[in-house]
Amino acid sequence: MIRARAVIDRAAIAHNLMRVRAMAPHARVYAAVKADGYGHGATTVAHALAEADGFAVSSLDEALQLRWAGIDKPIAMLSQQLDATVCEQAGEYAFEPVIFHASQLDALEHYIGPALKVWVKIDSGMHRLGFAPAYLDEVQARLEALERVEIVGWLTHLACADEPSRPETPAQLAVFAEATANHRGLRSIANSAAVLAWPDAHADIVRPGIMLYGSSPMCDRDAASYDLKPAMHLSAPLIARNHIAAGETIGYGATWRTPEAMDIGVIGIGYGDGYPRHAPSGTPVLIDGVRVPLVGRVSMDMITVDLRNAPNAAVGDRATLWGGGLDVDEVARHADTIAYELFCRLTPRVRFEVV
Ligand SMILES: Cc1ncc(COP(=O)(O)O)c(C=O)c1O
């Protein structure tokens, strides 16, 4: 009688890491496990990725969570501001902060703890985080003047790697290559999309996230075509099967009308569990391997589906919302979002199980 349940498949996550290795055979892999392992559970994912060379998180809190769970690999903090306490903890736990703003240099100049390895982020054109190439010499000089700080390498992030024909990616790669040409250290550019579609961006260390969870970031290819396996199977029970007359409306706002007398299923998951409220009628749901399209509005605790294709579906059967035969990217497209958001928005009401 479990309501919404997310089963996390460690073998799938490990398999997807092998796919990263196959696609980028010469690079080391820092697995992106920020935002609680993209909603899958950061420590579960990190343990499943025991073969990764390191991890990438957003913040100090996320880095601490991994260390305290026994993860002893390098952990880069991608977007953590620095102050005296953060620097101290980064030194104590051997985290690798990414330096993306002058305010962080000020904090490092007052740091007196154990040796600290840092990455320097270059803004190669995305204009979110990082130093403009013109400032790199100055940044390097300030960091090299610090006895306790060592530059591990240089990184950048790509704005449009998920769209293979966009000219921005080669332009960013050129800016990064020129900016780092005279600097020693490792180079890291690639997110999942660049692992899959831009071999020139593989460099020394790749930082894939979403592909490890079995979703394709590419606009033109699905996850199965890259042999990626879904890491999360989200399911919920059919809690009612009702026969409704022709011409009746279903759910809040009466937005969907039965074209004929038909059975409507009610499934025990809604936006209170993180299922996207704006998923429209037609969004696929799976029962016993059969597609039963969502009809009407998503409620807090329930969704309603068209059971005309599933005459045998019975109360108590479990429906798949994504994973397990239903590509999360297809659901995301219907809901006008991305798999990243679907994963991250699941609420604590969902029961997580690890297999
Ligand atoms: C700096 C950085 N590197 C790597 C990643 C991983 O990206 P993806 O999940 O698209 O592979 C992210 C994710 O947003 C990121 O911000």
JSON list of C-alpha atoms in Angstrom, two decimals, residues 127 149 174:
[
{"chain": "A", "resi": 127, "resn": "HIS", "atom": "CA", "xyz": [28.41, 34.87, -18.59]},
{"chain": "A", "resi": 149, "resn": "VAL", "atom": "CA", "xyz": [46.87, 27.60, -2.05]},
{"chain": "A", "resi": 174, "resn": "ALA", "atom": "CA", "xyz": [38.29, 28.59, -28.64]}
]
